[in-house]
XYZ file of C-alpha atoms in Angstrom:
651
model
C 7.415 -37.737 -86.776
C 8.391 -34.152 -86.059
C 6.855 -34.480 -82.682
C 8.181 -37.610 -81.861
C 11.824 -36.483 -82.290
C 11.175 -33.301 -80.560
C 10.167 -34.834 -77.397
C 13.499 -36.498 -76.525
C 15.268 -33.260 -77.597
C 13.185 -31.216 -75.140
C 13.849 -33.813 -72.417
C 17.580 -33.487 -72.852
C 17.395 -29.653 -73.074
C 15.310 -29.448 -69.824
C 17.810 -31.769 -68.083
C 20.691 -29.559 -69.160
C 19.032 -26.495 -68.085
C 18.087 -27.748 -64.458
C 21.337 -29.641 -63.717
C 23.917 -27.348 -62.166
C 26.947 -26.791 -64.238
C 29.275 -27.035 -61.383
C 28.457 -30.989 -60.667
C 30.491 -33.653 -62.702
C 29.414 -37.118 -63.578
C 30.790 -40.325 -62.485
C 31.076 -43.208 -64.830
C 31.090 -46.589 -62.842
C 32.923 -49.361 -64.300
C 31.935 -53.020 -63.688
C 35.443 -54.395 -63.180
C 36.416 -51.907 -60.919
C 33.169 -52.371 -58.755
C 33.968 -56.258 -58.811
C 37.317 -55.703 -57.339
C 36.346 -53.077 -54.715
C 33.701 -55.331 -53.563
C 35.241 -58.525 -53.279
C 38.207 -56.915 -51.380
C 36.094 -55.360 -49.071
C 33.324 -57.616 -48.432
C 34.714 -61.161 -48.514
C 37.372 -60.563 -46.239
C 34.880 -59.209 -43.494
C 32.595 -62.167 -44.221
C 35.411 -64.806 -43.878
C 36.241 -63.075 -40.382
C 32.801 -63.126 -39.085
C 32.150 -59.509 -39.104
C 29.310 -59.569 -41.623
C 27.205 -62.667 -41.806
C 26.119 -61.578 -45.405
C 26.188 -58.538 -47.786
C 24.850 -57.311 -51.121
C 25.913 -54.455 -53.194
C 24.346 -53.166 -56.373
C 25.001 -50.416 -58.659
C 22.815 -48.829 -61.555
C 23.592 -46.377 -64.179
C 21.330 -45.079 -67.035
C 18.753 -47.493 -65.913
C 20.959 -50.487 -66.474
C 22.321 -52.690 -63.637
C 26.294 -52.267 -63.769
C 27.017 -54.514 -60.641
C 25.289 -56.709 -58.457
C 26.580 -59.411 -56.224
C 25.850 -61.114 -52.866
C 28.487 -62.206 -50.136
C 28.050 -64.705 -47.400
C 24.970 -65.965 -46.112
C 21.212 -65.481 -46.161
C 21.278 -67.690 -43.139
C 24.741 -68.372 -41.694
C 23.158 -70.983 -39.455
C 21.797 -72.919 -42.016
C 24.641 -71.919 -44.626
C 22.139 -70.740 -47.054
C 24.094 -68.414 -49.413
C 22.814 -64.803 -49.965
C 21.379 -64.551 -53.439
C 20.703 -60.952 -54.700
C 17.975 -62.107 -56.874
C 15.975 -63.978 -54.153
C 17.272 -63.216 -50.849
C 14.671 -60.659 -49.054
C 16.224 -58.037 -47.089
C 14.680 -55.549 -44.889
C 15.002 -51.939 -46.105
C 14.081 -50.413 -42.902
C 14.235 -46.503 -43.090
C 14.922 -46.585 -46.770
C 10.946 -47.180 -46.900
C 10.613 -43.641 -46.071
C 11.607 -42.839 -49.516
C 8.756 -45.084 -50.844
C 6.328 -42.749 -48.623
C 7.547 -39.608 -50.117
C 7.374 -40.932 -53.529
C 3.507 -41.797 -52.722
C 2.988 -38.397 -51.110
C 4.548 -36.814 -54.680
C 2.376 -39.211 -56.726
C -0.802 -37.880 -55.029
C 0.217 -34.335 -55.792
C 1.294 -35.160 -59.348
C -2.370 -36.632 -59.515
C -4.037 -33.593 -58.132
C -5.204 -35.411 -55.069
C -2.812 -33.282 -52.809
C -2.652 -29.840 -53.840
C 0.419 -28.619 -52.247
C 3.108 -30.071 -49.849
C 2.899 -26.655 -48.044
C -0.975 -27.470 -47.246
C -1.637 -28.274 -43.458
C -1.773 -31.695 -42.806
C -4.726 -31.490 -41.034
C -6.548 -30.415 -44.481
C -5.893 -34.288 -45.557
C -6.375 -36.202 -42.341
C -9.773 -37.685 -41.763
C -9.396 -40.334 -39.057
C -7.138 -37.875 -36.926
C -6.497 -34.257 -36.472
C -3.197 -32.756 -35.073
C -3.983 -30.863 -31.862
C -3.482 -27.293 -31.050
C -1.408 -25.098 -30.516
C 0.444 -25.904 -33.374
C -1.659 -28.847 -35.182
C -3.137 -26.432 -37.862
C 0.200 -25.090 -38.743
C 2.164 -28.366 -39.559
C 2.347 -28.850 -43.335
C 3.075 -31.973 -45.202
C 6.442 -30.753 -46.107
C 7.340 -30.362 -42.597
C 6.577 -33.846 -41.819
C 8.612 -35.040 -44.762
C 11.715 -33.066 -43.535
C 11.049 -34.044 -39.986
C 10.726 -30.383 -38.804
C 7.153 -30.587 -37.812
C 7.844 -29.999 -34.311
C 7.382 -33.342 -32.977
C 9.857 -34.460 -30.386
C 11.176 -37.317 -32.580
C 9.833 -39.630 -29.597
C 10.775 -43.449 -30.054
C 7.341 -45.060 -29.921
C 6.475 -48.696 -30.277
C 7.462 -49.630 -34.010
C 6.014 -53.041 -34.359
C 3.242 -55.291 -32.843
C 2.745 -58.833 -31.865
C -1.012 -58.487 -33.126
C -2.213 -58.809 -36.779
C -3.903 -55.470 -37.116
C -6.528 -55.094 -40.073
C -5.585 -52.354 -42.585
C -6.296 -49.465 -43.066
C -6.352 -49.326 -39.185
C -9.258 -48.099 -37.233
C -9.633 -44.419 -35.935
C -9.062 -45.788 -32.490
C -5.737 -47.405 -33.321
C -4.588 -44.093 -35.065
C -5.545 -41.837 -31.926
C -3.728 -44.555 -29.762
C -0.554 -44.057 -32.106
C -0.434 -40.467 -31.876
C -0.325 -39.357 -28.469
C 2.061 -36.542 -28.347
C 1.494 -32.962 -29.215
C 3.850 -30.754 -31.363
C 6.204 -29.453 -28.867
C 7.751 -26.594 -30.635
C 6.711 -24.092 -33.499
C 6.962 -26.142 -36.883
C 9.934 -25.338 -39.015
C 12.143 -24.207 -36.113
C 14.056 -27.383 -35.157
C 14.786 -30.734 -37.409
C 14.449 -33.821 -35.362
C 14.040 -37.303 -36.969
C 10.607 -38.333 -36.002
C 9.298 -42.023 -37.219
C 5.786 -40.708 -35.743
C 5.554 -37.788 -38.425
C 6.174 -40.703 -41.441
C 3.536 -42.672 -39.713
C 1.011 -39.869 -39.910
C 2.259 -39.201 -43.761
C 0.788 -42.867 -44.394
C -2.623 -41.766 -42.784
C -2.699 -38.849 -45.311
C -1.914 -41.389 -47.936
C -4.604 -43.800 -46.834
C -7.165 -41.101 -46.296
C -6.482 -39.497 -49.595
C -6.099 -42.631 -51.817
C -8.922 -44.867 -50.238
C -6.336 -47.756 -50.041
C -4.299 -49.127 -47.307
C -0.635 -48.111 -47.370
C 0.725 -51.568 -48.365
C -1.820 -51.889 -51.220
C -1.223 -48.284 -52.364
C 2.558 -48.707 -52.694
C 2.283 -52.055 -54.216
C -0.147 -50.827 -56.899
C 1.702 -47.419 -57.852
C 5.004 -47.973 -56.982
C 5.999 -51.837 -56.908
C 4.231 -53.347 -59.405
C 4.856 -50.527 -62.236
C 8.555 -50.664 -61.645
C 8.495 -54.486 -61.968
C 9.557 -55.204 -58.384
C 8.172 -58.689 -58.487
C 9.139 -59.720 -54.721
C 8.942 -56.495 -52.981
C 6.285 -56.159 -50.176
C 5.621 -53.518 -47.555
C 5.307 -55.609 -44.617
C 2.892 -54.767 -41.616
C 1.770 -58.281 -39.823
C 3.347 -60.902 -37.834
C 4.163 -63.340 -40.534
C 7.947 -63.968 -41.437
C 8.403 -63.273 -45.493
C 9.970 -66.587 -46.942
C 13.598 -66.409 -47.817
C 13.867 -63.457 -45.422
C 17.770 -62.772 -44.672
C 18.526 -64.135 -40.984
C 21.043 -62.004 -39.201
C 23.032 -63.552 -36.091
C 25.154 -62.471 -33.372
C 28.329 -64.338 -32.589
C 29.248 -65.035 -28.838
C 32.775 -64.919 -27.692
C 33.052 -68.717 -27.920
C 31.913 -68.720 -31.377
C 28.357 -69.831 -30.879
C 25.812 -68.324 -33.119
C 22.398 -66.546 -31.755
C 19.681 -65.807 -34.246
C 18.407 -62.074 -34.095
C 14.617 -62.086 -33.663
C 12.131 -60.824 -36.261
C 10.368 -57.610 -35.238
C 7.175 -57.254 -37.398
C 6.110 -53.647 -38.118
C 3.150 -51.973 -36.951
C 0.829 -50.949 -40.054
C 1.194 -47.505 -39.150
C 4.864 -47.628 -38.780
C 5.339 -49.757 -42.046
C 5.756 -46.416 -43.893
C 9.063 -45.628 -42.064
C 10.438 -49.234 -42.287
C 8.251 -52.017 -43.805
C 9.807 -52.611 -47.232
C 11.409 -55.757 -47.767
C 12.876 -56.756 -50.918
C 15.673 -58.672 -52.895
C 18.596 -56.417 -54.042
C 17.616 -57.194 -57.645
C 14.221 -55.180 -56.945
C 16.031 -52.621 -55.345
C 18.108 -51.882 -58.542
C 14.822 -51.148 -60.257
C 13.693 -48.578 -57.513
C 17.162 -46.755 -57.296
C 17.082 -46.518 -61.144
C 13.821 -44.836 -61.111
C 15.263 -42.026 -58.663
C 18.440 -42.015 -60.343
C 17.564 -41.372 -63.954
C 15.306 -38.444 -64.303
C 15.203 -38.401 -68.020
C 13.845 -42.023 -68.473
C 10.256 -41.723 -69.883
C 9.441 -45.088 -68.484
C 9.949 -43.556 -64.867
C 7.557 -40.930 -65.314
C 4.795 -43.479 -64.960
C 5.805 -43.647 -61.320
C 6.859 -40.224 -60.729
C 7.262 -36.827 -62.590
C 10.793 -35.842 -62.861
C 10.159 -32.624 -61.326
C 8.966 -34.322 -58.315
C 11.847 -36.582 -58.578
C 14.067 -33.581 -58.348
C 12.108 -31.865 -55.765
C 12.838 -35.187 -53.426
C 16.469 -34.620 -54.072
C 16.667 -31.000 -53.423
C 17.320 -29.307 -49.756
C 13.834 -28.538 -48.233
C 15.167 -27.548 -44.812
C 18.037 -26.747 -42.875
C 18.399 -26.067 -38.970
C 21.654 -23.780 -40.128
C 22.924 -22.372 -43.391
C 26.032 -24.095 -42.539
C 24.568 -27.652 -42.630
C 23.913 -29.848 -45.773
C 20.031 -30.038 -44.937
C 17.452 -32.492 -45.997
C 15.373 -33.249 -48.883
C 11.902 -35.047 -49.045
C 13.165 -38.001 -47.077
C 16.514 -38.163 -48.920
C 19.776 -36.286 -47.544
C 21.644 -34.418 -49.923
C 25.499 -34.185 -49.629
C 28.501 -33.390 -51.711
C 31.266 -36.105 -51.952
C 34.079 -35.002 -54.100
C 32.447 -32.464 -56.193
C 29.507 -34.909 -56.853
C 26.069 -34.439 -55.692
C 24.940 -37.612 -53.500
C 21.624 -38.039 -52.245
C 20.821 -40.877 -49.698
C 18.962 -42.429 -47.045
C 20.326 -45.296 -44.680
C 18.970 -47.281 -41.894
C 19.265 -50.051 -39.381
C 17.059 -52.408 -37.533
C 18.479 -55.297 -35.267
C 20.990 -57.337 -37.417
C 20.293 -55.529 -40.756
C 21.712 -52.345 -42.249
C 21.053 -50.853 -45.573
C 21.797 -47.637 -47.577
C 20.408 -46.244 -50.819
C 22.301 -43.657 -52.678
C 21.651 -41.565 -55.822
C 24.067 -39.821 -57.826
C 21.450 -37.410 -59.736
C 24.301 -35.825 -62.200
C 25.508 -39.383 -63.203
C 22.139 -41.111 -63.690
C 23.395 -43.585 -61.375
C 22.597 -45.226 -58.050
C 23.746 -47.619 -55.385
C 22.188 -50.132 -52.614
C 24.280 -51.807 -50.147
C 23.005 -54.031 -47.394
C 24.702 -55.867 -44.673
C 23.781 -58.424 -41.952
C 25.580 -58.506 -38.582
C 23.600 -59.016 -35.363
C 24.561 -58.830 -31.649
C 24.064 -61.202 -28.834
C 21.656 -61.090 -26.221
C 23.102 -63.327 -23.305
C 20.798 -64.823 -20.814
C 21.396 -64.109 -17.002
C 22.932 -67.596 -16.880
C 25.466 -66.362 -19.319
C 25.996 -63.144 -17.500
C 26.545 -65.009 -14.394
C 28.661 -67.718 -16.002
C 31.093 -64.974 -17.562
C 31.817 -63.965 -13.911
C 33.468 -67.221 -13.277
C 34.988 -67.496 -16.662
C 32.828 -70.184 -18.243
C 29.928 -69.908 -20.672
C 29.427 -68.539 -24.299
C 30.464 -65.095 -23.462
C 33.896 -66.388 -22.516
C 36.526 -66.715 -25.247
C 38.323 -70.463 -25.031
C 41.685 -70.608 -24.097
C 43.960 -70.368 -27.263
C 41.402 -69.152 -29.695
C 42.639 -66.489 -31.959
C 41.723 -63.045 -31.878
C 39.123 -61.995 -34.656
C 40.527 -60.343 -37.742
C 40.514 -56.200 -37.235
C 39.749 -53.891 -39.983
C 40.467 -50.173 -40.132
C 36.783 -49.485 -41.545
C 33.802 -51.687 -41.562
C 31.299 -49.157 -42.991
C 30.772 -50.460 -46.612
C 29.155 -46.870 -47.507
C 31.960 -44.710 -46.508
C 34.581 -47.245 -48.307
C 32.407 -47.329 -51.531
C 32.111 -43.335 -51.673
C 35.769 -42.928 -50.784
C 36.872 -45.349 -53.425
C 34.721 -44.248 -56.359
C 33.565 -40.558 -55.299
C 35.497 -38.935 -52.930
C 35.481 -37.358 -49.392
C 32.420 -35.488 -47.902
C 32.603 -31.722 -48.593
C 30.630 -29.704 -46.062
C 28.882 -26.468 -47.006
C 30.697 -23.116 -46.296
C 30.673 -22.504 -42.564
C 28.806 -19.171 -42.220
C 27.354 -17.173 -38.917
C 23.433 -16.970 -38.655
C 21.438 -14.892 -36.355
C 20.664 -17.904 -34.174
C 24.631 -18.869 -33.854
C 25.956 -19.303 -30.364
C 29.098 -17.590 -30.452
C 29.933 -17.492 -26.890
C 31.573 -20.889 -26.172
C 31.068 -20.314 -22.301
C 27.258 -20.700 -22.929
C 27.851 -23.834 -25.095
C 29.410 -25.841 -22.647
C 27.447 -28.467 -20.780
C 25.545 -31.620 -21.407
C 23.111 -32.288 -24.152
C 20.323 -34.864 -24.306
C 19.000 -36.088 -27.591
C 15.478 -35.127 -28.262
C 14.945 -38.489 -29.901
C 14.046 -40.411 -26.967
C 11.252 -42.747 -25.508
C 8.022 -41.172 -24.472
C 6.555 -44.166 -22.339
C 6.700 -44.667 -18.706
C 9.863 -45.843 -17.642
C 11.210 -46.294 -21.209
C 12.573 -42.867 -21.290
C 15.487 -44.005 -18.943
C 16.849 -45.948 -21.904
C 17.761 -42.741 -23.325
C 19.656 -41.543 -20.161
C 22.851 -42.689 -21.530
C 22.228 -40.695 -24.778
C 24.014 -37.702 -23.303
C 26.834 -35.712 -25.187
C 29.289 -33.586 -22.814
C 30.643 -30.599 -24.465
C 34.026 -29.383 -23.003
C 36.727 -26.853 -23.810
C 39.116 -28.338 -26.536
C 42.469 -27.479 -27.995
C 42.764 -23.786 -29.074
C 39.397 -22.319 -29.992
C 37.892 -25.923 -30.446
C 35.511 -28.159 -28.223
C 35.448 -31.584 -27.278
C 32.244 -32.904 -28.244
C 31.680 -36.352 -26.895
C 34.659 -38.268 -28.415
C 35.178 -35.629 -31.205
C 37.800 -33.132 -31.186
C 36.589 -30.127 -33.203
C 37.788 -26.698 -34.494
C 35.673 -23.547 -34.616
C 35.096 -22.585 -38.253
C 32.338 -19.789 -37.754
C 30.368 -18.817 -34.531
C 28.493 -21.753 -33.227
C 29.792 -23.875 -35.856
C 32.725 -26.669 -35.305
C 34.359 -29.107 -37.653
C 35.933 -32.730 -36.610
C 38.768 -34.268 -38.212
C 36.310 -37.117 -39.392
C 34.381 -34.376 -41.418
C 31.429 -34.341 -38.937
C 30.163 -30.943 -38.313
C 28.454 -29.748 -35.103
C 26.117 -26.490 -34.856
C 25.092 -24.809 -31.840
C 22.201 -22.414 -31.966
C 19.334 -20.913 -30.001
C 16.097 -20.381 -32.179
C 14.305 -17.188 -31.858
C 11.933 -16.974 -28.900
C 13.481 -20.322 -27.590
C 14.959 -20.598 -23.982
C 16.723 -23.959 -25.256
C 20.374 -24.004 -26.652
C 20.486 -26.864 -29.415
C 23.182 -28.990 -30.761
C 22.783 -30.316 -34.546
C 25.078 -33.070 -35.515
C 22.917 -33.483 -38.704
C 19.886 -31.910 -40.602
C 17.525 -33.962 -38.726
C 19.360 -34.386 -35.444
C 18.710 -32.235 -32.127
C 20.152 -32.383 -28.959
C 19.068 -29.883 -26.078
C 21.307 -28.314 -23.549
C 20.267 -29.566 -19.951
C 21.487 -29.023 -16.381
C 20.528 -29.494 -12.839
C 17.501 -32.012 -12.471
C 16.774 -31.922 -16.192
C 20.156 -33.474 -16.805
C 19.876 -37.166 -17.186
C 23.364 -37.905 -16.622
C 23.148 -36.278 -13.103
C 19.787 -37.717 -12.412
C 20.742 -41.356 -13.368
C 24.016 -41.053 -11.228
C 21.905 -40.035 -8.216
C 19.427 -42.925 -8.880
C 22.297 -45.450 -9.057
C 23.790 -44.083 -5.684
C 20.401 -44.147 -4.266
C 19.834 -47.683 -5.396
C 23.200 -48.924 -4.442
C 22.855 -47.317 -0.814
C 19.246 -49.257 -0.579
C 21.154 -52.612 -0.931
C 22.460 -51.907 2.489
C 18.953 -52.460 3.976
C 19.729 -56.054 3.940
C 21.371 -55.357 7.272
C 18.001 -54.926 8.809
C 17.810 -58.093 10.773
C 20.457 -56.709 12.956
C 18.202 -53.733 13.944
C 16.506 -53.260 17.290
C 12.936 -54.526 17.659
C 11.995 -52.358 20.520
C 8.373 -51.880 19.474
C 5.991 -52.541 16.577
C 7.264 -49.495 14.467
C 10.816 -50.795 14.537
C 9.742 -54.243 13.444
C 7.904 -52.497 10.682
C 11.100 -50.503 9.602
C 13.102 -53.808 9.554
C 10.663 -55.484 7.330
C 10.463 -52.357 5.003
C 14.309 -52.722 4.811
C 14.150 -56.195 3.602
C 11.459 -55.076 0.942
C 13.408 -52.292 -0.379
C 16.719 -54.310 -0.861
C 14.471 -57.304 -2.254
C 13.040 -54.768 -4.671
C 16.763 -53.427 -5.825
C 17.700 -57.066 -6.195
C 14.514 -58.279 -8.125
C 14.598 -55.294 -10.812
C 17.720 -56.184 -12.547
C 16.749 -59.669 -12.649
C 13.402 -58.822 -14.234
C 15.123 -56.668 -16.668
C 17.862 -58.832 -17.809
C 16.287 -62.157 -18.200
C 17.176 -63.042 -21.715
C 18.748 -59.852 -22.774
C 22.328 -58.266 -22.706
C 21.183 -54.957 -21.127
C 18.207 -53.053 -19.992
C 18.585 -50.990 -23.091
C 17.458 -54.093 -25.076
C 13.917 -53.804 -23.624
C 13.333 -50.664 -25.096
C 14.623 -51.730 -28.447
C 13.090 -55.077 -28.532
C 9.990 -55.312 -26.343
C 8.856 -51.766 -26.921
C 9.858 -51.903 -30.508
C 7.632 -54.810 -30.843
C 4.720 -52.985 -28.732
C 5.097 -55.512 -26.068
C 4.903 -53.548 -22.696
C 4.464 -56.546 -20.548
C 8.065 -56.346 -19.206
C 7.959 -52.470 -19.046
C 4.735 -52.754 -16.718
C 6.597 -55.371 -14.189
C 9.527 -53.039 -14.167
C 7.257 -49.894 -13.530
C 5.315 -51.879 -10.712
C 8.719 -52.646 -9.095
C 10.062 -49.226 -9.404
C 7.181 -47.429 -7.906
C 7.146 -50.100 -5.107
C 10.661 -49.165 -4.600
C 9.546 -45.456 -4.496
C 6.885 -46.156 -1.716
C 9.201 -48.262 0.271
C 11.748 -45.287 0.152
C 8.990 -42.881 1.158
C 8.427 -45.061 4.233
C 11.866 -44.792 5.227
C 11.809 -40.856 4.790
C 8.989 -40.790 7.311
C 10.661 -43.269 9.355
C 13.798 -41.218 9.457
C 11.833 -38.344 10.943
C 10.076 -40.409 13.443
C 13.111 -42.175 14.892
C 14.752 -38.986 15.619
C 11.612 -37.234 17.098
C 10.936 -40.341 19.465
C 12.532 -40.501 22.611
C 16.299 -41.497 22.587
C 17.275 -45.183 23.077
C 20.600 -45.440 24.744
C 23.526 -47.210 23.292
C 25.678 -46.905 20.094
C 23.602 -49.482 18.295
C 20.448 -47.589 18.382
C 22.283 -44.593 17.324
C 23.809 -46.178 14.284
C 20.128 -47.590 13.399
C 18.654 -44.180 13.385
C 21.817 -43.114 11.116
C 21.034 -45.971 8.793
C 17.463 -45.406 8.531
C 18.038 -41.630 7.705
C 20.582 -42.876 5.144
C 18.148 -45.039 3.564
C 15.477 -42.022 3.540
C 18.233 -40.053 1.822
C 18.771 -42.708 -0.747
C 14.976 -42.732 -1.560
C 15.349 -38.939 -2.049
C 18.061 -39.483 -4.602
C 16.041 -41.827 -6.666
C 12.961 -39.401 -6.767
C 13.990 -37.050 -9.584
C 14.355 -39.869 -11.915
C 10.708 -40.796 -11.554
C 9.614 -37.497 -12.862
C 12.532 -37.051 -15.616
C 12.245 -40.618 -16.921
C 8.462 -40.654 -16.633
C 8.563 -43.634 -14.451
C 5.313 -42.980 -12.451
C 3.263 -44.327 -15.227
C 1.316 -41.022 -16.387
C 2.212 -42.112 -19.963
C 2.410 -45.244 -21.813
């Protein structure tokens, strides 16, 4: 009897000792939650901003509030039911992966998170020079040194699990690019490697392990870690809405078995209440069957920072301070679906919010029709403007209503800080970009320009900022930007979050400059349509005429191939590459390389026509100048072939 009474007393004592006394608790009220949620979500559903939404709050292991708004399937008018509608949890899945890793450590199958990942990998080994130095903890904090490349996340094939060594090797085609532990950069590939560790250590597939050791013990009866091409029943179907009001369903993108660890969880909101309650209530003995209290606390504590002025990252959780309350979270987005899971550790509370809203992908016919004022992309005359709201972020609104504003850590100097603003100015390219042939081009637009701002601040993209410490700048929105140059690194980095890295670029390494040069070159090449008016003095001249038509034809054909069925070329990277389908990319790479060869022909032709005996007349002179101009146009495009990896040397 004494032992039974002693156990809960010890749990309470430990909880008091480990909890920081500076943090205060929040008491969530069902009526207040109901009022806020109704006022926030229902008007946005009515206005067509959201197709549907769900919000749920738990405290002390009990569901305080759970409600759905709008539709599970707007096109078929199926209401969203938080007890039955399946919603993609996308990157929130990473917290399941972290939970699984820590379970294996609790069971003694992994000795330490600071062990090299290679110690536990059987089907794959990270290569030198840094492979043996990458720890499991660094994979879990996105600080392994991987570039954060956007690799194919899905597949159109049903791949048996656990996957073979060949498929693992095919997925991991990049080396560690920088010393581990120096730069944090969000890397789905690192999470995929965590799943390989889980499988190699446990002897189970990732989906089977998560089901047996997390989903079933928590009573999440309808939750799955999805990794095949089938569409789960009652899966929430997001829609995009054209200007004329017509709906377009957002396609389903199945996850590759290796990337399910970073985005494969699909669950009804009711089940997610059980999961967030496990992470929120560290004293509940029932949760200890899934994960020890010590491991849950470790997940929520800062494990890595790029800079001491940064909030930092835990083990796939992002700890922050909102209104004096600890808040750890992970958010995510897939086409048409966004979710956020948040935990208030000192209040034994958690929240999960999901929204459905898609964007349309007009066909070429839609794009052409819009030029003439007709089609789905054109708003009918007299149609009312959609209702606008000041803030459409439910997570920001929830925190502002019930918790408070974000409070940044104290801004301090650091040895790696960039105190000289003149060195900071310039363009920065995101380190999270595509690795494949041609597909790196889609990250060309992901460039931040840093310019002088008012007083001692900077203009960083669209943000006006103030300097608060050497290399540290805050914006009015509460966002913090940090500039640093790691030891022994030639690169200056811009950090806008604990796992976000942008590297300073200049000259022909600046994708903004290179893409501008390419655009100019492509547009000049269109003038080759004038080649039928060129002279046909000899066979060489006839060949040059034909090459001009080929060059212009390729320029016209490339955007047609790129845009069929898509709103923009960027959709190809996110949809086709996302699914692991490279067919369209292969066609585009072939066309681009043919364009490059055609341009090389004009470079040689320009040299040849000026070296041959002069042909009298102004028409011949113009011809020579035009051939030379097309040669210059080709030269303008060539830096892009190297920078954007469009010559096919990588996948």
